[in-house]
Amino acid sequence: PPHPLPQLPALPPAARIGDALADVDTPALLLELDAFERNLAKMQAAADAAGMALRPHAKAHKCPSISLAQIERGAVGICCQKVSEALPFVAAGVRDIHVSNEIVAPAKAALLARLALQARFSVCVDDQQQVELLAAATAEAGSRLDLFIEINIGQDRCGVSDVAAVQRLLERIAPRAQLRFAGLQAYQGSIQHLRGHAERRLAAARAAERTAEVVAALARAGVPCPVVTGGGSGSVEFDLASGVYTEVQPGSYVFMDGDYGRNEYAGTLRFEHALFLATTVISSGGGERTIIDAGLKSLAVDSGLPEVWGAPLDYVAASDEHGTLRPREATAARAPLGTQILLVPGHCDPTLNLHDELIAYRGGIVEAIWPIAARGLSR
Ligand code: PLP
Ligand code: MN
């Protein structure tokens, strides 16, 4: 062409190591390292004190650097919710992954069976069709898989509902040399965000009781359950003390999102906010409004709007790329254009899935930039 196109400028990074937090280009997802490290240490210490295995869920962060930090502190491995989600974790060196979910597609079973040649993998089943699929895929790949039979302890999502169904599945698993019954998965998601501490304790006790009944019935039939896995950030303090679980799989505790922050904690297992979204005031709008550069494309709002961190402002409305803030008191001074505002996201898991990287900082200085490598891997 007669007039060559001018070279496009490259998109500058949101931040570089050593930058001041105030200079980060927004919206950007931040990890406050001191709080994050205290969260990891606190959960590991609680699991160690209870003599239980900690297998943190990676669906909360999708970030291999976080899993490696947990394993370095004593976690036995990780959970993933999807087979594809596990790929970047295997690539980063994680060697023990539980897929805490059921799969029925042959392509997924084939991928899982091949991944099981690289790392120890387990997966949940609640139907004989899944067992047959996994038997065929592992036979084809020449690999082995540990199977967890998922039981429904009240969430009414996946899982079988009685001991007879567990035994029917055991009969299907037993003849397959490449499949091993590893134990039960008993996860009750609907109790995690019950606000009252006593209410949550009671609900967790009921879930643990249902789990214990199944374990006892299997023991009477001569079937030991090597591992009983389950629990989330809202129930973990009760799960650790239940005497039923041998392994817990909390995920969100690393960040303590806004939704978990609204739970009441009476015991010691309360975690600190470590995840923030950095945003910038882009318009003073009119009236009392302050408009920032982050809405639905930077933040999940399914569990409530974000909280404004350290300023008497409320985030009152989210559109795609804008957030509307209002002062809590009408007489408050206005934040000038360019002011950096930190938000605490309401729900960490889907928020992380919107971002490519996590900007880790300490004392106001960027210390590391961690890829959210499993972002978007939902298959
Ligand atoms: N285990 C399973 C099976 C889950 O589905 C979840 C979350 O939904 C968790 C563990 C972790 O829960 P949380 O991130 O709330 O700690
Ligand atoms: Mn969640």
Tab-separated table of C-alpha atoms and ligand atoms in Angstrom:
chain	number	residue	atom	x	y	z
A	1	PRO	CA	0.000	0.000	0.000
A	2	PRO	CA	1.211	3.517	-0.767
A	3	HIS	CA	0.785	4.692	2.809
A	4	PRO	CA	1.956	2.005	5.268
A	5	LEU	CA	-0.096	1.879	8.427
A	6	PRO	CA	1.659	3.474	11.373
A	7	GLN	CA	2.675	0.948	14.011
A	8	LEU	CA	0.075	0.572	16.753
A	9	PRO	CA	1.273	1.341	20.271
A	10	ALA	CA	1.353	-1.689	22.563
A	11	LEU	CA	-1.022	-1.727	25.521
A	12	PRO	CA	1.161	-0.808	28.502
A	13	PRO	CA	0.984	-3.189	31.474
A	14	ALA	CA	-1.377	-2.158	34.299
A	15	ALA	CA	1.595	-2.189	36.650
A	16	ARG	CA	5.251	-3.130	36.920
A	17	ILE	CA	7.029	-4.647	39.899
A	18	GLY	CA	8.205	-1.809	42.164
A	19	ASP	CA	5.432	0.597	41.100
A	20	ALA	CA	3.507	2.473	43.754
A	21	LEU	CA	-0.028	1.151	44.209
A	22	ALA	CA	-1.352	4.634	43.436
A	23	ASP	CA	0.137	4.401	39.907
A	24	VAL	CA	-1.575	1.133	38.902
A	25	ASP	CA	-3.734	1.557	35.782
A	26	THR	CA	-7.342	0.698	36.583
A	27	PRO	CA	-9.553	-1.259	36.830
A	28	ALA	CA	-7.059	-3.765	38.206
A	29	LEU	CA	-7.426	-6.658	40.624
A	30	LEU	CA	-5.146	-6.391	43.664
A	31	LEU	CA	-3.927	-8.868	46.267
A	32	GLU	CA	-2.715	-7.472	49.590
A	33	LEU	CA	0.081	-9.901	50.394
A	34	ASP	CA	0.329	-9.441	54.172
A	35	ALA	CA	-3.372	-10.237	54.716
A	36	PHE	CA	-3.247	-13.028	52.109
A	37	GLU	CA	-0.288	-14.709	53.803
A	38	ARG	CA	-1.936	-14.428	57.226
A	39	ASN	CA	-5.073	-16.064	55.746
A	40	LEU	CA	-3.049	-18.977	54.337
A	41	ALA	CA	-1.160	-19.464	57.605
A	42	LYS	CA	-4.322	-19.308	59.710
A	43	MET	CA	-6.172	-21.954	57.666
A	44	GLN	CA	-3.156	-24.278	57.521
A	45	ALA	CA	-2.632	-23.962	61.288
A	46	ALA	CA	-6.314	-24.768	61.915
A	47	ALA	CA	-6.159	-27.876	59.684
A	48	ASP	CA	-2.878	-29.002	61.288
A	49	ALA	CA	-4.284	-28.528	64.794
A	50	ALA	CA	-7.291	-30.674	63.850
A	51	GLY	CA	-5.035	-33.312	62.262
A	52	MET	CA	-6.839	-32.882	58.942
A	53	ALA	CA	-5.744	-32.485	55.352
A	54	LEU	CA	-6.241	-29.106	53.672
A	55	ARG	CA	-7.013	-29.299	49.955
A	56	PRO	CA	-7.934	-25.712	49.036
A	57	HIS	CA	-10.292	-25.109	46.146
A	58	ALA	CA	-8.694	-23.383	43.153
A	59	LYS	CA	-12.028	-22.294	41.631
A	60	ALA	CA	-11.928	-19.258	43.950
A	61	HIS	CA	-8.737	-17.832	42.390
A	62	LYS	CA	-7.798	-19.793	39.232
A	63	CYS	CA	-4.222	-18.681	39.901
A	64	PRO	CA	-1.408	-21.306	40.040
A	65	SER	CA	0.873	-19.018	42.101
A	66	ILE	CA	-1.728	-19.106	44.889
A	67	SER	CA	-1.989	-22.916	44.845
A	68	LEU	CA	1.804	-23.230	44.997
A	69	ALA	CA	1.851	-20.866	48.018
A	70	GLN	CA	-0.767	-23.064	49.746
A	71	ILE	CA	1.090	-26.308	48.972
A	72	GLU	CA	4.364	-24.782	50.191
A	73	ARG	CA	2.623	-24.173	53.549
A	74	GLY	CA	1.312	-27.727	53.863
A	75	ALA	CA	-1.767	-28.172	51.653
A	76	VAL	CA	-1.934	-31.774	50.342
A	77	GLY	CA	-3.047	-30.684	46.868
A	78	ILE	CA	-5.889	-28.688	45.367
A	79	CYS	CA	-9.452	-29.025	44.111
A	80	CYS	CA	-10.583	-27.903	40.672
A	81	GLN	CA	-14.212	-27.704	39.603
A	82	LYS	CA	-13.608	-28.431	35.913
A	83	VAL	CA	-11.141	-30.642	34.035
A	84	SER	CA	-9.921	-27.816	31.781
A	85	GLU	CA	-9.370	-25.631	34.859
A	86	ALA	CA	-6.766	-28.142	36.077
A	87	LEU	CA	-4.487	-27.711	33.049
A	88	PRO	CA	-2.584	-24.546	34.095
A	89	PHE	CA	-2.143	-25.974	37.598
A	90	VAL	CA	-0.539	-29.166	36.261
A	91	ALA	CA	1.633	-27.013	34.004
A	92	ALA	CA	2.743	-25.008	37.063
A	93	GLY	CA	3.762	-28.184	38.905
A	94	VAL	CA	0.739	-29.092	41.055
A	95	ARG	CA	0.813	-32.891	41.321
A	96	ASP	CA	-2.338	-33.762	43.299
A	97	ILE	CA	-5.698	-32.543	42.022
A	98	HIS	CA	-9.238	-33.504	42.975
A	99	VAL	CA	-11.930	-32.583	40.442
A	100	SER	CA	-14.785	-31.975	42.887
A	101	ASN	CA	-17.472	-32.478	40.276
A	102	GLU	CA	-19.074	-35.012	37.941
A	103	ILE	CA	-18.234	-35.327	34.240
A	104	VAL	CA	-20.165	-37.112	31.498
A	105	ALA	CA	-18.585	-36.007	28.189
A	106	PRO	CA	-16.174	-38.500	26.556
A	107	ALA	CA	-13.812	-35.666	25.535
A	108	LYS	CA	-13.527	-34.507	29.147
A	109	ALA	CA	-12.976	-38.061	30.417
A	110	ALA	CA	-10.259	-38.581	27.794
A	111	LEU	CA	-8.499	-35.363	28.835
A	112	LEU	CA	-8.759	-36.259	32.522
A	113	ALA	CA	-7.422	-39.775	31.900
A	114	ARG	CA	-4.449	-38.339	30.007
A	115	LEU	CA	-3.785	-35.730	32.717
A	116	ALA	CA	-3.783	-38.587	35.230
A	117	LEU	CA	-0.526	-39.762	33.615
A	118	GLN	CA	1.111	-36.509	34.811
A	119	ALA	CA	-0.337	-36.081	38.308
A	120	ARG	CA	-2.494	-37.873	40.871
A	121	PHE	CA	-6.105	-37.101	39.950
A	122	SER	CA	-9.436	-37.887	41.538
A	123	VAL	CA	-12.982	-37.055	40.425
A	124	CYS	CA	-16.524	-37.363	41.744
A	125	VAL	CA	-19.204	-39.796	40.569
A	126	ASP	CA	-22.873	-40.110	41.451
A	127	ASP	CA	-24.068	-42.342	38.577
A	128	GLN	CA	-22.854	-45.581	37.030
A	129	GLN	CA	-22.724	-43.928	33.607
A	130	GLN	CA	-19.851	-41.727	34.847
A	131	VAL	CA	-18.035	-44.793	36.224
A	132	GLU	CA	-18.294	-46.594	32.872
A	133	LEU	CA	-17.066	-43.511	31.016
A	134	LEU	CA	-14.049	-43.103	33.337
A	135	ALA	CA	-13.272	-46.835	33.158
A	136	ALA	CA	-13.152	-46.665	29.366
A	137	ALA	CA	-11.099	-43.453	29.265
A	138	THR	CA	-8.469	-44.681	31.758
A	139	ALA	CA	-8.240	-48.051	29.969
A	140	GLU	CA	-7.600	-46.195	26.711
A	141	ALA	CA	-4.991	-43.826	28.257
A	142	GLY	CA	-3.341	-46.474	30.444
A	143	SER	CA	-3.821	-44.338	33.547
A	144	ARG	CA	-5.440	-44.661	36.975
A	145	LEU	CA	-8.051	-42.504	38.713
A	146	ASP	CA	-9.275	-42.208	42.271
A	147	LEU	CA	-13.058	-41.907	42.492
A	148	PHE	CA	-15.031	-40.125	45.173
A	149	ILE	CA	-18.699	-40.999	45.476
A	150	GLU	CA	-20.510	-37.730	46.073
A	151	ILE	CA	-23.350	-37.830	48.591
A	152	ASN	CA	-26.116	-35.241	48.862
A	153	ILE	CA	-26.072	-33.900	52.407
A	154	GLY	CA	-28.677	-31.208	51.898
A	155	GLN	CA	-27.635	-28.867	49.077
A	156	ASP	CA	-29.690	-30.853	46.547
A	157	ARG	CA	-27.107	-30.348	43.806
A	158	CYS	CA	-25.026	-33.388	42.780
A	159	GLY	CA	-24.688	-36.528	44.883
A	160	VAL	CA	-26.535	-39.755	45.683
A	161	SER	CA	-29.026	-39.693	48.510
A	162	ASP	CA	-28.759	-43.090	50.171
A	163	VAL	CA	-26.309	-45.801	51.187
A	164	ALA	CA	-27.803	-48.336	48.753
A	165	ALA	CA	-26.880	-46.043	45.856
A	166	VAL	CA	-23.315	-45.755	47.203
A	167	GLN	CA	-23.099	-49.546	47.338
A	168	ARG	CA	-24.386	-49.949	43.775
A	169	LEU	CA	-21.625	-47.584	42.604
A	170	LEU	CA	-19.008	-49.451	44.659
A	171	GLU	CA	-19.981	-52.658	42.834
A	172	ARG	CA	-19.291	-50.907	39.518
A	173	ILE	CA	-15.944	-49.499	40.653
A	174	ALA	CA	-14.571	-52.648	42.350
A	175	PRO	CA	-13.890	-54.780	39.226
A	176	ARG	CA	-11.970	-51.982	37.466
A	177	ALA	CA	-8.296	-52.256	38.388
A	178	GLN	CA	-7.575	-48.771	37.061
A	179	LEU	CA	-10.264	-47.163	39.262
A	180	ARG	CA	-10.026	-46.937	43.038
A	181	PHE	CA	-12.728	-45.934	45.523
A	182	ALA	CA	-11.002	-43.116	47.449
A	183	GLY	CA	-13.868	-42.077	49.692
A	184	LEU	CA	-16.840	-39.735	49.894
A	185	GLN	CA	-17.341	-36.133	48.884
A	186	ALA	CA	-19.892	-34.409	51.123
A	187	TYR	CA	-20.210	-30.696	50.316
A	188	GLN	CA	-23.041	-28.480	51.527
A	189	GLY	CA	-22.813	-25.143	49.692
A	190	SER	CA	-26.042	-23.619	50.901
A	191	ILE	CA	-24.870	-23.286	54.503
A	192	GLN	CA	-21.682	-21.332	53.739
A	193	HIS	CA	-23.296	-17.894	53.807
A	194	LEU	CA	-25.827	-18.331	56.589
A	195	ARG	CA	-25.060	-15.098	58.438
A	196	GLY	CA	-25.442	-16.080	62.082
A	197	HIS	CA	-22.591	-18.084	63.616
A	198	ALA	CA	-24.954	-20.271	65.674
A	199	GLU	CA	-27.228	-20.837	62.671
A	200	ARG	CA	-24.241	-21.880	60.538
A	201	ARG	CA	-22.921	-24.169	63.292
A	202	LEU	CA	-26.282	-25.911	63.555
A	203	ALA	CA	-26.604	-26.380	59.785
A	204	ALA	CA	-23.016	-27.690	59.549
A	205	ALA	CA	-23.735	-30.128	62.369
A	206	ARG	CA	-26.789	-31.450	60.498
A	207	ALA	CA	-24.726	-31.898	57.316
A	208	ALA	CA	-21.948	-33.669	59.252
A	209	GLU	CA	-24.543	-35.933	60.876
A	210	ARG	CA	-25.912	-37.007	57.483
A	211	THR	CA	-22.345	-37.693	56.334
A	212	ALA	CA	-21.549	-39.680	59.495
A	213	GLU	CA	-24.626	-41.887	58.952
A	214	VAL	CA	-23.381	-42.903	55.502
A	215	VAL	CA	-19.811	-43.524	56.751
A	216	ALA	CA	-21.167	-45.676	59.616
A	217	ALA	CA	-23.444	-47.694	57.332
A	218	LEU	CA	-20.544	-48.393	54.968
A	219	ALA	CA	-18.325	-49.407	57.891
A	220	ARG	CA	-21.029	-51.874	59.025
A	221	ALA	CA	-20.951	-53.317	55.499
A	222	GLY	CA	-17.159	-53.681	55.749
A	223	VAL	CA	-16.357	-50.741	53.441
A	224	PRO	CA	-13.828	-48.272	54.850
A	225	CYS	CA	-13.868	-44.661	53.560
A	226	PRO	CA	-10.226	-43.610	53.369
A	227	VAL	CA	-11.080	-39.927	52.806
A	228	VAL	CA	-14.184	-37.843	53.527
A	229	THR	CA	-13.768	-34.503	51.764
A	230	GLY	CA	-15.906	-31.358	51.765
A	231	GLY	CA	-16.428	-28.028	53.451
A	232	GLY	CA	-16.088	-24.405	52.383
A	233	SER	CA	-14.883	-21.170	53.935
A	234	GLY	CA	-18.127	-20.630	55.858
A	235	SER	CA	-18.369	-24.098	57.413
A	236	VAL	CA	-14.707	-25.050	57.743
A	237	GLU	CA	-14.358	-24.249	61.456
A	238	PHE	CA	-17.199	-26.696	62.160
A	239	ASP	CA	-16.051	-29.280	59.579
A	240	LEU	CA	-12.595	-29.379	61.201
A	241	ALA	CA	-14.192	-30.206	64.555
A	242	SER	CA	-16.835	-32.590	63.171
A	243	GLY	CA	-14.904	-35.829	63.559
A	244	VAL	CA	-16.361	-36.939	60.209
A	245	TYR	CA	-14.328	-35.141	57.578
A	246	THR	CA	-10.694	-36.078	57.001
A	247	GLU	CA	-10.093	-33.304	54.464
A	248	VAL	CA	-11.478	-29.794	53.887
A	249	GLN	CA	-11.686	-27.888	50.613
A	250	PRO	CA	-12.272	-24.168	51.318
A	251	GLY	CA	-11.378	-21.709	48.561
A	252	SER	CA	-12.573	-18.171	49.207
A	253	TYR	CA	-10.789	-17.793	52.582
A	254	VAL	CA	-7.642	-16.653	50.755
A	255	PHE	CA	-9.459	-13.433	49.778
A	256	MET	CA	-12.397	-13.077	52.193
A	257	ASP	CA	-14.803	-11.481	49.708
A	258	GLY	CA	-17.611	-9.090	50.687
A	259	ASP	CA	-20.190	-11.880	50.959
A	260	TYR	CA	-18.038	-13.880	53.404
A	261	GLY	CA	-17.226	-10.624	55.208
A	262	ARG	CA	-20.941	-10.252	55.990
A	263	ASN	CA	-20.998	-13.597	57.870
A	264	GLU	CA	-20.865	-13.393	61.654
A	265	TYR	CA	-17.779	-15.074	63.171
A	266	ALA	CA	-17.736	-15.859	66.851
A	267	GLY	CA	-14.801	-18.247	66.841
A	268	THR	CA	-11.230	-17.565	65.781
A	269	LEU	CA	-11.460	-18.668	62.158
A	270	ARG	CA	-12.212	-15.286	60.632
A	271	PHE	CA	-10.159	-14.235	57.632
A	272	GLU	CA	-9.087	-10.791	56.373
A	273	HIS	CA	-10.008	-8.975	53.179
A	274	ALA	CA	-7.042	-9.461	50.833
A	275	LEU	CA	-8.707	-8.930	47.426
A	276	PHE	CA	-9.431	-5.440	46.140
A	277	LEU	CA	-10.379	-3.904	42.836
A	278	ALA	CA	-8.474	-0.678	42.158
A	279	THR	CA	-10.683	1.847	40.358
A	280	THR	CA	-10.448	5.535	39.468
A	281	VAL	CA	-12.877	8.454	39.713
A	282	ILE	CA	-13.512	9.456	36.078
A	283	SER	CA	-16.375	11.939	36.500
A	284	SER	CA	-17.984	13.886	39.271
A	285	GLY	CA	-21.318	13.519	37.497
A	286	GLY	CA	-23.885	15.866	38.931
A	287	GLY	CA	-25.418	16.174	42.360
A	288	GLU	CA	-23.841	13.809	44.836
A	289	ARG	CA	-22.677	11.230	42.312
A	290	THR	CA	-19.094	10.082	41.899
A	291	ILE	CA	-18.467	7.896	38.859
A	292	ILE	CA	-15.681	5.294	38.774
A	293	ASP	CA	-14.312	3.171	35.929
A	294	ALA	CA	-15.461	-0.263	37.110
A	295	GLY	CA	-18.809	-1.998	36.674
A	296	LEU	CA	-20.095	-5.426	35.673
A	297	LYS	CA	-17.142	-6.187	33.367
A	298	SER	CA	-14.704	-5.916	36.272
A	299	LEU	CA	-16.812	-7.192	39.166
A	300	ALA	CA	-19.357	-9.925	39.876
A	301	VAL	CA	-22.404	-8.539	41.671
A	302	ASP	CA	-24.422	-11.761	42.122
A	303	SER	CA	-23.629	-11.717	45.863
A	304	GLY	CA	-24.158	-7.999	46.343
A	305	LEU	CA	-22.526	-4.771	45.209
A	306	PRO	CA	-18.897	-4.155	46.226
A	307	GLU	CA	-17.963	-2.251	49.345
A	308	VAL	CA	-15.863	0.898	49.112
A	309	TRP	CA	-12.745	0.293	51.184
A	310	GLY	CA	-11.736	2.915	53.719
A	311	ALA	CA	-13.978	5.762	52.539
A	312	PRO	CA	-17.513	6.805	53.606
A	313	LEU	CA	-18.966	6.086	50.168
A	314	ASP	CA	-21.467	3.495	48.955
A	315	TYR	CA	-21.291	1.761	45.573
A	316	VAL	CA	-24.959	2.055	44.570
A	317	ALA	CA	-25.175	1.066	40.889
A	318	ALA	CA	-23.144	-0.966	38.395
A	319	SER	CA	-23.374	-0.673	34.618
A	320	ASP	CA	-21.038	-2.424	32.189
A	321	GLU	CA	-18.027	-0.149	32.654
A	322	HIS	CA	-19.176	2.400	35.229
A	323	GLY	CA	-19.833	2.343	38.936
A	324	THR	CA	-21.877	4.982	40.746
A	325	LEU	CA	-20.830	5.978	44.248
A	326	ARG	CA	-22.768	8.113	46.725
A	327	PRO	CA	-21.415	9.687	49.905
A	328	ARG	CA	-22.826	8.198	53.091
A	329	GLU	CA	-23.294	11.739	54.387
A	330	ALA	CA	-24.472	14.505	52.065
A	331	THR	CA	-21.962	17.017	53.446
A	332	ALA	CA	-18.917	14.807	52.738
A	333	ALA	CA	-16.098	16.250	50.594
A	334	ARG	CA	-16.111	15.025	46.966
A	335	ALA	CA	-13.356	12.745	45.669
A	336	PRO	CA	-11.534	14.682	42.899
A	337	LEU	CA	-11.169	13.206	39.394
A	338	GLY	CA	-8.265	10.763	39.274
A	339	THR	CA	-8.704	9.606	42.874
A	340	GLN	CA	-7.962	5.884	43.247
A	341	ILE	CA	-10.796	4.044	45.007
A	342	LEU	CA	-10.402	0.466	46.292
A	343	LEU	CA	-13.414	-1.854	46.314
A	344	VAL	CA	-13.967	-5.169	48.113
A	345	PRO	CA	-15.698	-7.416	45.523
A	346	GLY	CA	-18.881	-9.159	46.710
A	347	HIS	CA	-18.026	-12.577	45.225
A	348	CYS	CA	-14.444	-13.586	44.512
A	349	ASP	CA	-14.826	-16.613	42.174
A	350	PRO	CA	-16.647	-14.950	39.245
A	351	THR	CA	-14.686	-11.706	39.776
A	352	LEU	CA	-11.336	-13.453	39.316
A	353	ASN	CA	-12.731	-15.021	36.150
A	354	LEU	CA	-12.984	-11.507	34.646
A	355	HIS	CA	-9.281	-10.661	34.996
A	356	ASP	CA	-6.016	-11.817	33.411
A	357	GLU	CA	-3.757	-10.989	36.323
A	358	LEU	CA	-3.586	-10.358	40.016
A	359	ILE	CA	-1.355	-7.485	41.100
A	360	ALA	CA	0.187	-8.517	44.420
A	361	TYR	CA	1.406	-5.680	46.654
A	362	ARG	CA	2.821	-5.079	50.101
A	363	GLY	CA	3.167	-1.781	51.912
A	364	GLY	CA	1.826	0.142	48.925
A	365	ILE	CA	4.389	-1.282	46.449
A	366	VAL	CA	3.715	-3.832	43.678
A	367	GLU	CA	5.679	-6.983	44.541
A	368	ALA	CA	4.492	-9.542	41.954
A	369	ILE	CA	2.093	-9.932	39.053
A	370	TRP	CA	0.431	-13.336	38.984
A	371	PRO	CA	-1.392	-14.648	35.905
A	372	ILE	CA	-4.958	-15.866	36.547
A	373	ALA	CA	-4.067	-18.660	34.176
A	374	ALA	CA	-7.282	-20.695	34.514
A	375	ARG	CA	-9.460	-17.667	33.849
A	376	GLY	CA	-12.211	-18.637	31.412
A	377	LEU	CA	-11.454	-22.374	31.618
A	378	SER	CA	-14.991	-23.547	32.394
A	379	ARG	CA	-15.132	-26.727	30.318
B	1	PLP	N1	-15.986	-27.512	47.385
B	1	PLP	C1	-16.933	-27.468	46.441
B	1	PLP	C2	-17.430	-28.741	45.848
B	1	PLP	C3	-17.466	-26.227	46.028
B	1	PLP	O1	-18.428	-26.192	45.090
B	1	PLP	C4	-16.965	-25.036	46.629
B	1	PLP	C5	-17.510	-23.713	46.264
B	1	PLP	O2	-18.569	-23.530	45.753
B	1	PLP	C6	-15.940	-25.134	47.586
B	1	PLP	C7	-15.476	-26.391	47.940
B	1	PLP	C8	-15.263	-23.939	48.194
B	1	PLP	O3	-16.081	-23.020	48.765
B	1	PLP	P1	-15.618	-21.558	49.193
B	1	PLP	O4	-14.928	-20.891	48.045
B	1	PLP	O5	-16.909	-20.910	49.481
B	1	PLP	O6	-14.714	-21.707	50.358
B	2	MN	MN	-18.097	-18.665	45.520
